Amino acid sequence: MVKKVLPLIGIGTKNVTKGYVMKKMLVVSTVSLLFAAAAFCQPPKAPPPEHAGPPLPRHAVTNRAFTGISSLAVAPNGRLWVTWYAGHTPGEDRNNYVVLATSGDGGATWKELLTVDPDGGGQRRTFDPEVWIAPDGRLRWIWSDRTMPHSGVSSDAIWMIVLDDPASESTAWHPPVYVTQGVMMCKPIVLSSGEWALPVCTWYSENSSKMVVSSDNGKTWSVRGGANMPREDRCFDEHMFVERKDGSIWCLSRAKSGIREAVSTDRGATWSPLEPSPIQHPSARFFITRLLSGNLLLVKHGPIERKTGRSHLMAFVSKDDGRRWEGGLMLDERNGVSYPDGQQAADGTIYITYDFDRIGKRHILFSTFREEDVLAGKPISGAVRLRQIVSEGPGGVKRSEAAK
């Protein structure tokens, strides 16, 4: 199906057939950027993905040996959007592609609308997707594209598709556009200045927990700064930003040891060292966001003061910008639950997605609850729904066969 194409972030595009071919790439840069930051925003080493559109037969749910790493967004009318990545082989490998699904009935039924597959069975993979409703009301679907040459040297590039009307299943959508280098695992935020800030990481590098900022509503992006992870604790940053009420920006970043944190008082240009956080956690993604009440929500594994494995997914609330945490609503206590992400809807309902048993059950799930449930540590609002299925993907190639 040919989709309507509108001007998008200053990059020329041309609608040619079912797919889209980019006419040219605009190098995102500003005069004020340092050389290192400018180099970070160079064009990608690979062209746009081979397939961006409705799922192909090879993307069938019954042909999935791997399913995981989800993200969720809620449109103003309550329509739900969830993205994750999958593959017909049982692992995070060159066969991965990203999926975008939607539900117009509160999550009772789901339809997979789009997939992005860079080159089928080639040496590229798409992974670590995120969905976000931006202040302009449009949905940003963001993912990373990794080239995995035989030399073992990989390169990561962040791409984006914009959907004009997330309230509708039949929304027009735009061709993929390149944003910057790196990986973005977690939700963007909007600063009090009106700027949009992406938590982009460049794994195992200096100042890897980066803030990539747009001052023109997503038309252009530039690296503002980054918090530095100590070399001995580096892994997959998967960091998140919170702008505190005093105007400082708090960065929480995944480390080998769990979570480290840093603070910026100049809107992300410079950062304090990433120090161990009092929030105890395994080396895995967590989720933090500002609620409509002004309080903070944190979804993590286990109690605040105790490190667990990837089990006991729980929600907590802070009324003092993260200094103390209250409540503790258990969302899923099973081993193998991980990677929470979500959003609070306009009616106060909180939606959290996560995955379970990526190569076994292969479940993408979501839960709903309200702030009062979290503070009480038990369901009291009538809005609590746990372990709701978005997708389960039996099929694909068995691990023993994939190794041949």
Coordinates of C-alpha atoms in Angstrom, one line a residue, residues 17-247:
T17 CA 6.2 2.2 -5.0
K18 CA 5.2 0.1 -2.0
G19 CA 8.5 0.9 -0.5
Y20 CA 10.3 4.2 -0.3
V21 CA 13.7 5.2 -1.6
M22 CA 15.5 8.1 0.1
K23 CA 16.5 10.8 -2.4
K24 CA 19.3 12.1 -0.3
M25 CA 20.6 12.2 3.3
L26 CA 21.1 15.4 5.2
V27 CA 24.1 15.4 7.5
V28 CA 22.9 16.7 10.9
S29 CA 25.3 19.2 12.2
T30 CA 25.6 22.7 13.7
V31 CA 28.5 25.2 13.7
S32 CA 28.7 25.0 17.5
L33 CA 29.4 21.2 17.7
L34 CA 32.8 20.0 18.5
F35 CA 34.6 17.7 16.0
A36 CA 33.8 14.6 18.1
A37 CA 30.1 15.4 18.2
A38 CA 30.0 16.2 14.5
A39 CA 31.7 12.9 13.7
F40 CA 29.1 11.1 15.8
C41 CA 26.3 12.5 13.5
Q42 CA 27.9 11.4 10.2
P43 CA 25.6 9.6 7.7
P44 CA 25.1 5.9 8.2
K45 CA 27.5 3.4 6.6
A46 CA 24.5 1.4 5.2
P47 CA 21.6 2.5 3.0
P48 CA 18.0 2.6 4.2
P49 CA 16.5 -0.8 5.0
E50 CA 15.5 -3.1 2.2
H51 CA 12.0 -3.6 3.7
A52 CA 10.0 -1.1 5.6
G53 CA 6.3 -1.9 5.3
P54 CA 3.6 -4.5 6.1
P55 CA 5.0 -7.8 7.3
L56 CA 6.3 -10.2 4.6
P57 CA 5.7 -14.0 4.8
R58 CA 9.1 -14.5 6.4
H59 CA 8.0 -12.3 9.3
A60 CA 5.0 -14.5 10.2
V61 CA 4.4 -14.9 13.9
T62 CA 4.6 -18.7 13.4
N63 CA 8.2 -18.3 12.0
R64 CA 9.7 -16.7 15.1
A65 CA 12.3 -18.5 17.3
F66 CA 13.2 -15.2 19.1
T67 CA 10.9 -12.5 20.4
G68 CA 11.8 -9.7 22.9
I69 CA 12.8 -6.2 24.0
S70 CA 9.5 -4.2 23.7
S71 CA 8.4 -0.6 24.0
L72 CA 4.9 0.9 24.4
A73 CA 3.2 4.2 23.6
V74 CA -0.4 5.3 24.1
A75 CA -2.2 7.7 21.7
P76 CA -4.5 10.4 23.2
N77 CA -7.6 8.4 22.3
G78 CA -6.2 5.3 24.1
R79 CA -4.9 3.4 21.0
L80 CA -2.0 1.3 22.1
W81 CA 1.3 0.8 20.1
V82 CA 3.9 -1.8 20.9
T83 CA 7.2 -2.5 19.2
W84 CA 9.7 -5.3 19.7
Y85 CA 12.2 -7.3 17.7
A86 CA 12.1 -10.9 16.5
G87 CA 13.8 -13.4 14.2
H88 CA 13.5 -16.9 12.8
T89 CA 16.6 -18.0 14.6
P90 CA 16.8 -18.2 18.4
G91 CA 19.0 -15.3 19.3
E92 CA 20.0 -11.7 18.9
D93 CA 21.7 -12.1 15.5
R94 CA 21.8 -10.9 11.9
N95 CA 18.2 -12.3 11.3
N96 CA 16.5 -9.8 13.6
Y97 CA 13.9 -7.4 12.4
V98 CA 11.6 -4.9 14.3
V99 CA 7.8 -5.2 14.5
L100 CA 5.2 -2.5 15.2
A101 CA 1.7 -3.6 16.4
T102 CA -1.4 -1.7 17.5
S103 CA -4.6 -2.3 19.4
G104 CA -7.7 -0.2 19.4
D105 CA -9.6 -2.2 22.0
G106 CA -7.4 -1.7 25.1
G107 CA -5.1 -4.6 24.3
A108 CA -7.7 -7.3 23.8
T109 CA -6.6 -7.8 20.2
W110 CA -3.5 -6.8 18.3
K111 CA -2.6 -6.2 14.6
E112 CA 1.0 -6.1 13.4
L113 CA 1.1 -3.2 10.9
L114 CA 4.8 -2.8 10.0
T115 CA 8.1 -4.5 10.0
V116 CA 11.6 -3.2 9.2
D117 CA 14.0 -5.8 7.9
P118 CA 17.3 -4.3 6.6
D119 CA 18.4 -7.1 4.3
G120 CA 16.6 -10.4 5.0
G121 CA 19.3 -12.9 5.8
G122 CA 22.2 -10.6 5.2
Q123 CA 24.8 -9.2 7.6
R124 CA 22.5 -6.4 8.9
R125 CA 20.0 -6.5 11.8
T126 CA 17.4 -4.1 13.2
F127 CA 17.0 -4.2 17.0
D128 CA 16.3 -2.2 20.2
P129 CA 13.2 -0.4 19.0
E130 CA 11.3 2.4 20.8
V131 CA 7.9 4.1 20.3
W132 CA 7.2 7.6 21.6
I133 CA 4.3 10.1 21.2
A134 CA 6.1 13.4 20.7
P135 CA 4.7 16.8 21.7
D136 CA 3.5 17.4 18.1
G137 CA 1.1 14.4 18.5
R138 CA 2.8 12.1 16.0
L139 CA 4.3 8.7 16.8
R140 CA 8.1 8.2 16.5
W141 CA 9.1 4.6 15.8
I142 CA 12.8 4.4 16.4
W143 CA 15.3 1.5 16.1
S144 CA 18.9 0.7 15.6
D145 CA 20.4 -0.8 12.5
R146 CA 23.7 -2.8 12.9
T147 CA 26.0 -3.8 10.2
M148 CA 27.8 -7.0 11.2
P149 CA 30.7 -7.6 8.7
H150 CA 32.8 -10.7 8.7
S151 CA 35.6 -8.8 10.3
G152 CA 33.7 -8.6 13.5
V153 CA 33.6 -4.8 13.5
S154 CA 30.0 -3.5 13.8
S155 CA 28.4 -0.1 13.4
D156 CA 25.1 1.1 14.9
A157 CA 22.8 3.7 13.3
I158 CA 19.5 5.0 14.6
W159 CA 16.6 5.3 12.2
M160 CA 13.1 6.6 12.6
I161 CA 9.7 6.4 11.0
V162 CA 7.0 9.0 11.8
L163 CA 3.4 8.0 11.9
D164 CA 1.1 11.1 11.5
D165 CA -2.0 10.0 13.4
P166 CA -1.4 7.4 16.2
A167 CA -5.1 7.6 17.1
S168 CA -5.8 5.6 13.8
E169 CA -4.8 2.2 12.6
S170 CA -4.8 3.5 9.1
T171 CA -2.4 6.4 9.8
A172 CA -0.1 7.7 7.1
W173 CA 3.5 6.9 7.8
H174 CA 6.8 8.2 6.4
P175 CA 9.8 6.4 5.0
P176 CA 12.7 5.7 7.3
V177 CA 15.1 8.5 8.0
Y178 CA 18.5 8.4 9.6
V179 CA 18.9 10.2 13.0
T180 CA 22.4 9.6 14.4
Q181 CA 24.9 6.9 15.3
G182 CA 24.4 4.7 18.3
V183 CA 21.6 2.8 20.0
M184 CA 18.5 4.2 21.8
M185 CA 16.9 1.7 24.1
C186 CA 14.7 4.1 26.3
K187 CA 12.1 6.8 26.1
P188 CA 13.0 10.4 25.0
I189 CA 12.0 13.3 27.2
V190 CA 11.0 16.9 26.6
L191 CA 13.0 19.4 28.6
S192 CA 11.5 22.4 30.3
S193 CA 13.2 24.4 27.5
G194 CA 11.0 22.7 25.0
E195 CA 13.9 20.7 23.5
W196 CA 13.5 17.0 22.7
A197 CA 16.2 14.8 24.2
L198 CA 17.1 11.3 23.1
P199 CA 19.0 8.9 25.4
V200 CA 21.5 7.6 22.8
C201 CA 24.4 5.3 23.8
T202 CA 27.6 4.3 22.1
W203 CA 28.5 1.1 23.9
Y204 CA 31.9 0.6 25.5
S205 CA 33.1 4.1 24.6
E206 CA 33.9 7.4 26.3
N207 CA 31.0 9.5 27.4
S208 CA 28.7 6.7 26.1
S209 CA 25.5 7.8 27.9
K210 CA 24.8 10.5 25.4
M211 CA 22.1 13.2 25.2
V212 CA 21.1 13.9 21.6
V213 CA 18.9 17.0 21.3
S214 CA 16.6 18.7 18.9
S215 CA 15.7 22.4 19.3
D216 CA 13.4 22.4 16.3
N217 CA 10.8 19.7 17.0
G218 CA 12.7 16.9 15.5
K219 CA 13.9 18.5 12.3
T220 CA 17.6 18.3 13.2
W221 CA 19.5 16.5 16.0
S222 CA 22.9 17.1 17.6
V223 CA 24.9 15.6 20.5
R224 CA 24.9 17.9 23.5
G225 CA 27.0 15.8 25.8
G226 CA 27.4 12.5 27.5
A227 CA 28.0 10.9 30.9
N228 CA 31.1 8.8 31.1
M229 CA 30.9 5.2 32.3
P230 CA 34.0 3.9 34.1
R231 CA 35.9 1.5 31.8
E232 CA 35.6 -1.5 34.2
D233 CA 31.8 -1.1 34.4
R234 CA 30.9 -0.5 30.8
C235 CA 28.3 -2.6 29.0
F236 CA 25.0 -1.6 27.3
D237 CA 24.2 1.8 28.8
E238 CA 20.4 1.8 28.2
H239 CA 20.2 5.0 30.1
M240 CA 17.2 7.3 30.9
F241 CA 16.9 11.0 31.7
V242 CA 14.7 12.7 34.3
E243 CA 14.6 16.5 34.5
R244 CA 14.2 17.3 38.2
K245 CA 12.1 20.1 39.6
D246 CA 15.2 22.1 40.4
G247 CA 16.1 22.1 36.6

